[in-house]
Amino acid sequence: MQARESSHARAIGPGVTGGPLAHPERVTQEEHLKYKLHGGHQPHSVLIPSSGNEGLVVDPVGLGHKSHTQYPYVTGTSVLGVTYKDGVLMACDMLGAYGSTKRYKSMQRLTKVNDACVVGAGGELSDYQQIVKMLDELATEDFCMDDGHRMTPSEVFSYLTRVMYNRRNKFDPLWNSIVVGGLQRGKPFLGTVGMIGTNYTDDTVATGFGNHLARPLMRERHSPDMDEKAAMELLQDCLRVCYYRDKVSVNKFQISKITKDGVDISEPFSLDTKWDYALFKDPTAKAVGAW
Amino acid sequence: MSGIGTGYDLSVSTFSPDGRVFQAEYAQKAVDSSGTVLGMCCADGVVLAAEKPEISKLIEEHSNRRAFPIDRHAGAVIAGVAADGRAIIDRAQAEASNYKSFYGDKIPGHVLAERVASFVHLFNLYWYVRPFGVCTLLATCDHSGPQLHMVDPSGTMHEYNATAVGKGRQAAKNELEKLKLDRMTCKEALFSAAKILHQVHDEEKAFELEVAWISADTDYVFTRVSNEEVAEAEQAAKAAIEAEDMDDD
């Protein structure tokens, strides 16, 4: 009956543009006076096509809204992803850090969107939860349409890219580095979207510290037709390196696997680490002037 | 044509001297002349079934849906005017989505039913709209277990263990009363639903059976039963009916 307002208009944040997305009843008294003083002509930000259709309007409430660059509060660190012969593997740790404090140690940063797609993110985890909520609403709409269609990973990737870029343009970003992985018409798909809307797809991706620590390992050992065992070992070695060298990480990980049989997000596990190097035991052994 | 309600039946905002709203009753008649639809709450879920009479041989099989998902844990089947039914389903889906967005949890069965009932009731209050000619059976399965609610064209809703609406409702309800639903699984209920619908439908006309369920086997996600499973259940049902007929003879 009435067109249902999708929350995705709000996903792009305040100051939403477009005909049906502008809400005239939210015009403030001040705005209304301005409109009247213009002699009844609408302000220049409104473009009205001569066809009589609804014009492009920038929500006047949004015009007054000032948002400054945010700061992330509870953050997640790297997300890693590799494609392999049967699909895609993604991995990350389970830490929600509050600055330097390792505050929440069971944050799941990988989420299943549907049977062919997983989304993982680092950065501000409350923004990530909002992204998951948006994707869940999209997935539920697909489910209720009940026509067998579901979002492919590249559609999810496209959607997230547009949301991130639009938010960045309003100086109100979702402070996340997102990884989207899945099976696109039977072929592995892996892409990443940054908080300013930078996006690309590749066979191996890593965000945050993983970019610097894990990608060299991936470049050495990855090939698109690796088998699952080799891909798992590669990812686990990358996770281990990230845990060794990234201050804000914990030894508790999850790996998600997307194959034609569906999505499987593993139970949390930890990796063996080696700390008994001689220099660790006696760090000042070779230092000048130490005793 | 002068019928019972002459003079008091032109608008849903008019009562008759004996306290009836005739437009609402006429809407119910639209439901009563449609194909039979039934729902049953079992031990491990809810089953909804609809008898779809074959209107024309040109229509694609499995089209003209009667069962719709409302959310993952909820679904509905409609009896009556199909187009009106779609409008109600649309609204129910919006309500479920809105509830989840606001409260962060899946909409409970009775809340969904109340919201749909309020919506349907709206169209019984104003003279410039007509009531929906639809009976909606809403099935949900959440932490308080499987639930079945029915909303009729006047906007009243009740919770049921099992119910039937449409042409064959009396006979279907008699059969449903004989079943021990709280000890049946959804698979057994599927067979019973097929049997009841085959028993109550008009023998000359062909019909298609559409079934949907929410059960432990589907991970409590509303799913339409696959065509193969429905065909299997129908075969078993037909065989059982024949066996009973032979016993009677």
Coordinates of C-alpha atoms in Angstrom, one line a residue:
Chain A
M1 CA 0.0 0.0 0.0
Q2 CA 2.2 2.9 1.2
A3 CA 5.7 2.6 0.1
R4 CA 7.7 1.4 3.1
E5 CA 10.5 3.7 4.1
S6 CA 13.6 1.6 4.0
S7 CA 16.1 2.2 6.8
H8 CA 18.7 2.4 4.1
A9 CA 17.9 6.0 3.5
R10 CA 19.0 6.6 7.0
A11 CA 22.0 4.4 6.4
I12 CA 23.6 7.1 4.5
G13 CA 23.3 9.4 7.5
P14 CA 21.7 12.7 7.9
G15 CA 21.5 15.1 5.0
V16 CA 20.0 12.5 2.7
T17 CA 19.2 13.6 -0.8
G18 CA 16.5 12.8 -3.2
G19 CA 12.7 13.3 -3.8
P20 CA 11.0 10.8 -1.5
L21 CA 13.8 10.8 1.0
A22 CA 13.4 14.4 1.9
H23 CA 10.9 15.0 4.7
P24 CA 9.1 18.3 4.3
E25 CA 7.6 18.0 7.7
R26 CA 11.0 18.2 9.2
V27 CA 11.6 21.7 7.9
T28 CA 12.3 24.0 10.8
Q29 CA 10.6 27.3 11.4
E30 CA 13.8 29.1 10.3
E31 CA 13.9 27.2 7.1
H32 CA 10.3 27.9 6.4
L33 CA 10.8 31.6 6.9
K34 CA 13.7 31.6 4.5
Y35 CA 11.5 29.9 2.0
K36 CA 8.8 32.5 2.4
L37 CA 11.3 35.4 2.2
H38 CA 12.6 34.0 -1.1
G39 CA 9.2 35.1 -2.4
G40 CA 7.9 31.6 -2.4
H41 CA 10.6 30.4 -4.6
Q42 CA 12.4 27.4 -3.3
P43 CA 16.1 27.9 -2.4
H44 CA 18.7 27.2 -5.0
S45 CA 19.5 23.8 -3.6
V46 CA 16.3 22.5 -5.0
L47 CA 16.2 21.4 -8.6
I48 CA 12.7 20.9 -10.0
P49 CA 12.5 19.2 -13.4
S50 CA 10.0 20.8 -15.8
S51 CA 8.4 17.4 -16.2
G52 CA 6.7 18.0 -12.8
N53 CA 8.4 15.1 -11.0
E54 CA 9.6 15.5 -7.5
G55 CA 12.8 17.5 -7.5
L56 CA 16.1 16.7 -5.9
V57 CA 16.0 18.1 -2.5
V58 CA 18.6 18.1 0.2
D59 CA 17.0 17.5 3.5
P60 CA 17.1 20.9 5.1
V61 CA 17.6 19.4 8.6
G62 CA 20.8 17.9 7.3
L63 CA 22.1 21.2 6.2
G64 CA 22.2 22.5 9.7
H65 CA 23.8 19.3 11.0
K66 CA 27.4 19.7 11.7
S67 CA 29.4 16.6 12.3
H68 CA 33.1 16.6 13.0
T69 CA 35.5 13.9 12.3
Q70 CA 34.8 11.1 14.7
Y71 CA 37.2 9.1 16.7
P72 CA 36.9 5.4 17.0
Y73 CA 36.3 4.1 20.6
V74 CA 36.0 0.3 20.7
T75 CA 38.1 -1.0 17.8
G76 CA 38.9 -4.3 16.1
T77 CA 42.2 -4.9 14.4
S78 CA 43.1 -6.7 11.2
V79 CA 40.8 -8.9 9.1
L80 CA 42.5 -11.4 6.7
G81 CA 41.1 -13.1 3.7
V82 CA 42.3 -15.6 1.0
T83 CA 40.6 -17.3 -1.9
Y84 CA 41.4 -21.0 -2.5
K85 CA 40.3 -23.8 -4.8
D86 CA 36.9 -24.4 -3.2
G87 CA 36.0 -20.9 -2.0
V88 CA 37.1 -18.3 0.5
L89 CA 38.6 -18.3 3.9
M90 CA 38.5 -15.2 6.2
A91 CA 40.0 -14.8 9.6
C92 CA 40.3 -12.3 12.4
D93 CA 40.8 -12.2 16.1
M94 CA 38.1 -11.6 18.7
L95 CA 39.3 -8.5 20.4
G96 CA 37.4 -5.2 21.0
A97 CA 40.0 -2.9 22.2
Y98 CA 39.3 0.4 24.1
G99 CA 42.4 2.3 23.1
S100 CA 45.2 0.3 24.5
T101 CA 43.1 -1.7 26.9
K102 CA 42.1 -5.1 25.7
R103 CA 38.6 -4.8 26.8
Y104 CA 36.2 -7.2 25.1
K105 CA 37.7 -10.5 24.2
S106 CA 34.7 -12.2 22.6
M107 CA 33.7 -9.8 19.9
Q108 CA 32.7 -11.7 16.8
R109 CA 34.0 -9.6 13.9
L110 CA 32.9 -12.0 11.1
T111 CA 29.2 -12.2 10.2
K112 CA 27.3 -14.4 7.9
V113 CA 25.1 -12.4 5.5
N114 CA 23.6 -15.3 3.7
D115 CA 24.7 -18.8 2.5
A116 CA 27.2 -17.3 0.0
C117 CA 28.7 -14.3 1.8
V118 CA 30.5 -13.3 4.9
V119 CA 31.4 -9.8 6.0
G120 CA 34.2 -9.0 8.5
A121 CA 35.4 -5.6 9.8
G122 CA 38.0 -3.9 11.8
G123 CA 37.8 -0.4 13.2
E124 CA 34.9 1.0 15.2
L125 CA 32.9 -2.0 16.3
S126 CA 29.7 -0.1 16.9
D127 CA 29.7 1.1 13.3
Y128 CA 30.3 -2.5 12.3
Q129 CA 27.3 -3.6 14.3
Q130 CA 25.3 -1.0 12.4
I131 CA 26.5 -2.3 9.1
V132 CA 25.6 -5.8 10.1
K133 CA 22.1 -4.6 11.0
M134 CA 21.7 -2.9 7.6
L135 CA 22.8 -6.1 5.8
D136 CA 20.5 -8.2 8.0
E137 CA 17.6 -6.0 7.0
L138 CA 18.5 -6.4 3.3
A139 CA 18.8 -10.1 3.7
T140 CA 15.5 -10.4 5.5
E141 CA 13.8 -8.4 2.7
D142 CA 15.2 -10.8 0.2
F143 CA 14.0 -13.7 2.3
C144 CA 10.5 -12.3 2.5
M145 CA 10.4 -11.7 -1.2
D146 CA 10.6 -15.5 -1.4
D147 CA 11.7 -15.7 -5.0
G148 CA 14.9 -17.7 -4.6
H149 CA 17.1 -14.6 -5.1
R150 CA 19.7 -13.6 -2.6
M151 CA 22.4 -11.0 -2.5
T152 CA 25.6 -12.1 -4.2
P153 CA 28.9 -11.1 -2.5
S154 CA 29.6 -8.5 -5.2
E155 CA 26.2 -6.9 -4.6
V156 CA 27.0 -6.7 -0.9
F157 CA 30.4 -5.3 -1.7
S158 CA 28.8 -2.7 -4.0
Y159 CA 26.2 -1.7 -1.5
L160 CA 28.8 -1.3 1.3
T161 CA 31.1 0.7 -1.0
R162 CA 28.3 3.2 -1.7
V163 CA 27.3 3.5 1.9
M164 CA 30.9 4.1 3.0
Y165 CA 31.6 6.6 0.3
N166 CA 28.4 8.5 0.9
R167 CA 29.0 8.8 4.6
R168 CA 32.6 9.9 3.9
N169 CA 31.2 12.7 1.7
K170 CA 29.2 13.9 4.6
F171 CA 32.2 13.9 6.9
D172 CA 30.4 11.4 9.0
P173 CA 32.2 8.1 8.2
L174 CA 31.5 4.6 9.4
W175 CA 35.0 4.1 10.8
N176 CA 35.6 0.6 9.5
S177 CA 37.8 -1.4 7.2
I178 CA 35.5 -4.1 5.8
V179 CA 36.2 -7.4 4.0
V180 CA 33.5 -9.1 2.0
G181 CA 34.1 -12.7 0.9
G182 CA 32.0 -15.3 -0.7
L183 CA 31.0 -17.3 -3.8
Q184 CA 30.0 -15.2 -6.7
R185 CA 28.2 -17.5 -9.2
G186 CA 30.4 -20.4 -8.1
K187 CA 33.6 -18.4 -8.2
P188 CA 35.4 -17.2 -5.1
F189 CA 35.0 -13.4 -4.5
L190 CA 37.0 -11.4 -2.0
G191 CA 37.0 -7.6 -1.7
T192 CA 37.7 -4.9 0.8
V193 CA 36.2 -1.4 1.5
G194 CA 37.8 1.3 3.5
M195 CA 36.2 4.0 5.6
I196 CA 36.7 6.5 2.9
G197 CA 35.1 4.3 0.3
T198 CA 38.3 2.9 -1.3
N199 CA 37.4 -0.5 -2.6
Y200 CA 39.1 -3.3 -4.5
T201 CA 38.8 -7.0 -5.1
D202 CA 41.7 -9.4 -5.0
D203 CA 42.7 -12.9 -4.3
T204 CA 44.1 -12.0 -0.9
V205 CA 43.1 -9.1 1.3
A206 CA 44.1 -7.8 4.7
T207 CA 43.1 -4.7 6.6
G208 CA 44.9 -2.8 9.3
F209 CA 48.1 -4.3 10.5
G210 CA 47.5 -7.3 8.4
N211 CA 48.2 -5.2 5.4
H212 CA 51.8 -4.8 6.4
L213 CA 52.3 -8.1 8.3
A214 CA 50.3 -10.7 6.5
R215 CA 50.3 -9.7 2.9
P216 CA 54.0 -10.5 2.3
L217 CA 53.3 -14.0 3.6
M218 CA 50.3 -14.2 1.4
R219 CA 52.2 -13.1 -1.7
E220 CA 54.8 -15.7 -1.1
R221 CA 52.5 -18.7 -0.5
H222 CA 49.2 -17.9 -2.0
S223 CA 47.8 -19.3 -5.3
P224 CA 44.1 -19.3 -6.3
D225 CA 44.0 -23.1 -6.6
M226 CA 45.5 -23.9 -3.2
D227 CA 43.7 -26.6 -1.3
E228 CA 42.0 -26.0 1.9
K229 CA 44.8 -27.4 4.1
A230 CA 47.4 -25.1 2.6
A231 CA 45.1 -22.1 2.8
M232 CA 44.3 -22.8 6.4
E233 CA 48.0 -23.1 7.3
L234 CA 48.7 -19.9 5.4
L235 CA 46.0 -18.0 7.3
Q236 CA 47.0 -19.4 10.6
D237 CA 50.6 -18.3 10.0
C238 CA 49.4 -14.9 9.1
L239 CA 47.3 -14.7 12.2
R240 CA 50.2 -15.8 14.3
V241 CA 52.4 -13.0 12.8
C242 CA 49.7 -10.5 13.5
Y243 CA 49.4 -11.7 17.1
Y244 CA 53.1 -11.5 17.6
R245 CA 53.6 -8.0 16.2
D246 CA 50.2 -6.2 16.6
K247 CA 50.1 -4.8 20.2
V248 CA 46.3 -4.6 20.2
S249 CA 45.4 -8.3 19.5
V250 CA 44.7 -11.4 21.4
N251 CA 45.4 -15.1 20.8
K252 CA 41.7 -16.0 20.1
F253 CA 40.6 -16.3 16.5
Q254 CA 37.8 -17.3 14.3
I255 CA 38.1 -18.5 10.7
S256 CA 35.1 -18.5 8.3
K257 CA 34.9 -20.7 5.3
I258 CA 32.6 -20.1 2.4
T259 CA 32.2 -22.9 -0.1
K260 CA 29.4 -24.2 -2.2
D261 CA 28.2 -26.1 0.8
G262 CA 27.5 -22.8 2.6
V263 CA 29.1 -20.7 5.3
D264 CA 30.9 -22.0 8.3
I265 CA 32.2 -19.7 11.0
S266 CA 34.5 -21.7 13.3
E267 CA 34.4 -21.9 17.0
P268 CA 37.1 -19.6 18.7
F269 CA 40.5 -21.2 18.8
S270 CA 44.0 -20.1 19.7
L271 CA 47.3 -20.7 18.1
D272 CA 50.6 -22.1 19.5
T273 CA 53.1 -19.3 20.0
K274 CA 56.8 -19.5 20.7
W275 CA 58.3 -17.1 23.3
D276 CA 61.4 -19.0 24.4
Y277 CA 63.8 -17.3 22.2
A278 CA 67.1 -16.7 23.9
L279 CA 67.0 -12.9 23.4
F280 CA 63.5 -12.8 24.9
K281 CA 64.8 -14.5 28.0
D282 CA 67.7 -12.2 28.5
P283 CA 66.9 -9.1 26.4
T284 CA 69.9 -7.1 27.6
A285 CA 72.5 -9.8 27.1
K286 CA 74.1 -8.0 24.1
A287 CA 73.3 -4.5 25.1
V288 CA 76.1 -2.1 25.6
G289 CA 76.6 -0.9 29.1
A290 CA 74.0 -3.4 30.5
W291 CA 74.6 -5.7 33.5
Chain B
M1 CA -32.3 -7.2 -4.6
S2 CA -33.6 -7.1 -1.1
G3 CA -31.7 -9.3 1.2
I4 CA -31.4 -9.5 5.0
G5 CA -29.3 -6.4 5.4
T6 CA -31.1 -4.0 3.0
G7 CA -30.5 -0.4 4.0
Y8 CA -27.9 -1.1 6.6
D9 CA -25.4 -2.9 4.5
L10 CA -24.1 -0.2 2.2
S11 CA -21.3 1.0 4.4
V12 CA -19.0 -0.6 6.9
S13 CA -19.6 2.4 9.2
T14 CA -23.3 1.5 9.6
F15 CA -24.7 -0.8 12.3
S16 CA -28.0 -2.6 11.6
P17 CA -30.7 -2.4 14.3
D18 CA -29.8 -5.8 15.6
G19 CA -26.2 -4.8 16.0
R20 CA -24.6 -6.4 13.0
V21 CA -22.1 -4.8 10.6
F22 CA -23.2 -6.4 7.3
Q23 CA -20.2 -5.3 5.3
A24 CA -18.0 -7.2 7.6
E25 CA -20.2 -10.2 7.3
Y26 CA -20.2 -10.0 3.5
A27 CA -16.4 -9.8 3.6
Q28 CA -16.5 -13.0 5.6
K29 CA -18.6 -14.6 2.9
A30 CA -15.8 -13.8 0.4
V31 CA -13.5 -15.8 2.6
D32 CA -16.0 -18.6 3.0
S33 CA -16.2 -19.1 -0.7
S34 CA -12.5 -19.5 -1.3
G35 CA -10.4 -22.6 -1.2
T36 CA -9.9 -24.3 2.2
V37 CA -6.9 -23.2 4.2
L38 CA -5.8 -24.7 7.4
G39 CA -3.2 -24.4 10.1
M40 CA -2.0 -26.6 12.9
C41 CA 0.3 -26.3 15.8
C42 CA 2.3 -29.4 16.4
A43 CA 4.8 -30.6 19.0
D44 CA 7.8 -29.2 17.1
G45 CA 6.4 -26.5 14.9
V46 CA 3.5 -25.1 12.9
V47 CA 2.1 -26.3 9.5
L48 CA 0.0 -24.1 7.2
A49 CA -1.7 -25.6 4.2
A50 CA -3.8 -24.1 1.4
E51 CA -6.0 -25.8 -1.2
K52 CA -5.7 -23.9 -4.4
P53 CA -8.4 -24.8 -6.9
E54 CA -7.3 -24.9 -10.5
I55 CA -8.8 -21.7 -12.1
S56 CA -7.5 -22.4 -15.5
K57 CA -5.3 -25.0 -17.2
L58 CA -3.2 -22.1 -18.6
I59 CA -2.0 -21.0 -15.2
E60 CA 1.6 -22.2 -14.4
E61 CA 1.8 -24.8 -11.7
H62 CA 3.0 -23.5 -8.3
S63 CA 2.2 -19.9 -9.1
N64 CA -0.5 -17.9 -7.3
R65 CA 1.1 -18.2 -3.9
R66 CA -0.9 -18.4 -0.8
A67 CA 1.8 -18.8 1.8
F68 CA 4.2 -15.9 2.5
P69 CA 7.1 -15.4 4.9
I70 CA 6.7 -12.5 7.3
D71 CA 10.1 -12.8 8.9
R72 CA 12.5 -15.8 9.2
H73 CA 10.6 -17.1 12.2
A74 CA 7.1 -16.2 11.0
G75 CA 4.9 -16.8 8.0
A76 CA 1.2 -16.6 7.0
V77 CA -1.3 -18.2 4.7
I78 CA -4.3 -16.3 3.4
A79 CA -7.8 -17.3 2.4
G80 CA -10.1 -15.1 0.4
V81 CA -9.3 -12.3 -2.0
A82 CA -5.7 -12.8 -3.0
A83 CA -4.9 -9.2 -3.8
D84 CA -6.3 -8.0 -0.4
G85 CA -4.2 -10.7 1.2
R86 CA -1.0 -9.3 -0.4
A87 CA -1.7 -5.9 1.1
I88 CA -2.0 -7.5 4.6
I89 CA 1.2 -9.5 4.1
D90 CA 3.1 -6.4 3.0
R91 CA 2.0 -4.7 6.2
A92 CA 2.8 -7.7 8.3
Q93 CA 6.4 -7.8 6.9
A94 CA 6.8 -4.1 7.6
E95 CA 5.6 -4.5 11.2
A96 CA 8.0 -7.4 11.8
S97 CA 10.9 -5.4 10.3
N98 CA 9.9 -2.4 12.3
Y99 CA 9.7 -4.4 15.6
K100 CA 13.1 -5.9 15.1
S101 CA 14.6 -2.5 14.3
F102 CA 13.0 -0.9 17.4
Y103 CA 13.3 -3.7 20.0
G104 CA 16.2 -5.7 18.6
D105 CA 14.3 -9.0 18.8
K106 CA 12.1 -11.1 16.6
I107 CA 8.4 -10.1 16.7
P108 CA 6.5 -12.4 19.1
G109 CA 3.4 -14.2 17.6
H110 CA 0.8 -12.4 19.6
V111 CA 2.3 -9.0 18.9
L112 CA 2.4 -9.6 15.2
A113 CA -1.2 -10.9 15.3
E114 CA -2.4 -7.9 17.2
R115 CA -0.7 -5.5 14.8
V116 CA -2.2 -7.3 11.8
A117 CA -5.6 -7.3 13.5
S118 CA -5.4 -3.6 14.2
F119 CA -4.5 -2.9 10.6
V120 CA -7.4 -5.0 9.3
H121 CA -9.8 -3.4 11.8
L122 CA -8.9 0.0 10.5
F123 CA -10.7 -0.9 7.3
N124 CA -13.8 -1.7 9.3
L125 CA -14.1 1.8 10.7
Y126 CA -14.4 4.2 7.8
W127 CA -17.0 4.5 5.1
Y128 CA -14.5 5.4 2.4
V129 CA -12.7 2.0 2.5
R130 CA -14.0 -1.5 2.3
P131 CA -13.0 -4.3 4.6
F132 CA -10.4 -6.9 3.5
G133 CA -12.0 -10.0 2.2
V134 CA -9.2 -12.1 3.8
C135 CA -8.7 -14.4 6.7
T136 CA -5.0 -14.5 7.6
L137 CA -3.5 -17.5 9.5
L138 CA -0.2 -16.4 11.1
A139 CA 2.3 -18.9 12.2
T140 CA 5.3 -18.1 14.4
C141 CA 7.9 -20.2 16.2
D142 CA 10.1 -18.6 18.8
H143 CA 11.3 -19.1 22.3
S144 CA 7.7 -19.4 23.6
G145 CA 7.1 -22.3 21.2
P146 CA 5.0 -22.7 18.1
Q147 CA 1.9 -20.4 17.8
L148 CA -0.9 -20.1 15.4
H149 CA -3.1 -17.0 15.2
M150 CA -6.0 -16.1 12.9
V151 CA -7.2 -12.7 11.9
D152 CA -10.6 -12.5 10.3
P153 CA -11.9 -9.7 8.1
S154 CA -13.5 -7.8 10.9
G155 CA -10.1 -7.4 12.7
T156 CA -10.7 -10.0 15.4
M157 CA -7.8 -12.2 16.2
H158 CA -7.6 -15.4 18.2
E159 CA -4.9 -17.9 19.0
Y160 CA -5.6 -21.5 17.9
N161 CA -4.2 -24.9 18.2
A162 CA -5.6 -25.6 14.8
T163 CA -8.2 -24.0 12.6
A164 CA -9.5 -24.0 9.0
V165 CA -11.3 -21.4 6.9
G166 CA -12.8 -21.4 3.4
K167 CA -15.3 -23.7 1.7
G168 CA -14.5 -26.9 3.5
R169 CA -13.9 -25.4 6.9
Q170 CA -16.6 -27.3 8.8
A171 CA -15.5 -30.7 7.7
A172 CA -11.9 -29.7 8.1
K173 CA -12.4 -28.5 11.6
N174 CA -14.2 -31.7 12.5
E175 CA -11.2 -33.7 11.2
L176 CA -8.7 -31.4 13.0
E177 CA -10.5 -31.9 16.3
K178 CA -9.9 -35.6 16.1
L179 CA -6.1 -35.2 15.8
K180 CA -3.8 -35.3 18.8
L181 CA -1.7 -32.4 17.6
D182 CA 0.6 -32.0 20.6
R183 CA 1.9 -35.5 20.0
M184 CA 2.5 -35.1 16.3
T185 CA 5.5 -34.0 14.5
C186 CA 5.3 -31.6 11.6
K187 CA 6.0 -34.4 9.1
E188 CA 3.0 -36.3 10.4
A189 CA 0.9 -33.2 10.4
L190 CA 1.9 -32.6 6.7
F191 CA 0.3 -36.0 5.9
S192 CA -2.8 -35.2 8.0
A193 CA -3.2 -31.8 6.3
A194 CA -2.9 -33.4 2.8
K195 CA -5.5 -36.0 3.9
I196 CA -8.0 -33.5 5.3
L197 CA -7.7 -31.2 2.3
H198 CA -8.2 -34.1 -0.1
Q199 CA -11.2 -35.2 1.9
V200 CA -13.0 -31.9 2.0
H201 CA -12.4 -30.6 -1.4
D202 CA -15.0 -30.7 -4.2
E203 CA -14.3 -33.9 -6.0
E204 CA -14.8 -32.8 -9.6
K205 CA -12.3 -30.0 -9.6
A206 CA -8.5 -30.4 -9.6
F207 CA -6.6 -28.5 -7.0
E208 CA -3.0 -27.8 -6.0
L209 CA -1.8 -28.2 -2.5
E210 CA 0.5 -25.5 -1.0
V211 CA 2.1 -26.2 2.3
A212 CA 4.6 -24.2 4.4
W213 CA 6.0 -24.9 7.9
I214 CA 8.2 -23.7 10.7
S215 CA 9.7 -26.6 12.5
A216 CA 12.7 -28.0 14.3
D217 CA 13.7 -29.6 11.0
T218 CA 13.9 -26.3 9.2
D219 CA 15.9 -24.7 12.0
Y220 CA 12.8 -22.7 13.0
V221 CA 12.9 -20.8 9.7
F222 CA 9.7 -20.4 7.7
T223 CA 10.0 -22.6 4.6
R224 CA 7.7 -23.7 1.9
V225 CA 7.5 -27.5 1.7
S226 CA 9.3 -28.7 -1.4
N227 CA 7.1 -29.9 -4.3
E228 CA 8.5 -33.4 -3.9
E229 CA 7.6 -33.7 -0.3
V230 CA 4.1 -32.4 -0.9
A231 CA 3.6 -34.8 -3.8
E232 CA 4.7 -37.7 -1.5
A233 CA 2.3 -36.6 1.3
E234 CA -0.5 -36.3 -1.2
Q235 CA 0.1 -39.8 -2.6
A236 CA 0.1 -41.3 0.9
A237 CA -3.0 -39.3 1.8
K238 CA -4.9 -40.4 -1.3
A239 CA -3.9 -44.0 -0.5
A240 CA -5.1 -43.7 3.0
I241 CA -8.4 -42.2 1.9
E242 CA -8.9 -45.0 -0.6
A243 CA -8.1 -47.6 2.1
E244 CA -10.7 -46.0 4.4
D245 CA -13.3 -46.0 1.7
M246 CA -12.7 -49.7 1.0
D247 CA -13.0 -50.4 4.7
D248 CA -16.3 -48.6 4.8
D249 CA -17.6 -50.6 1.9

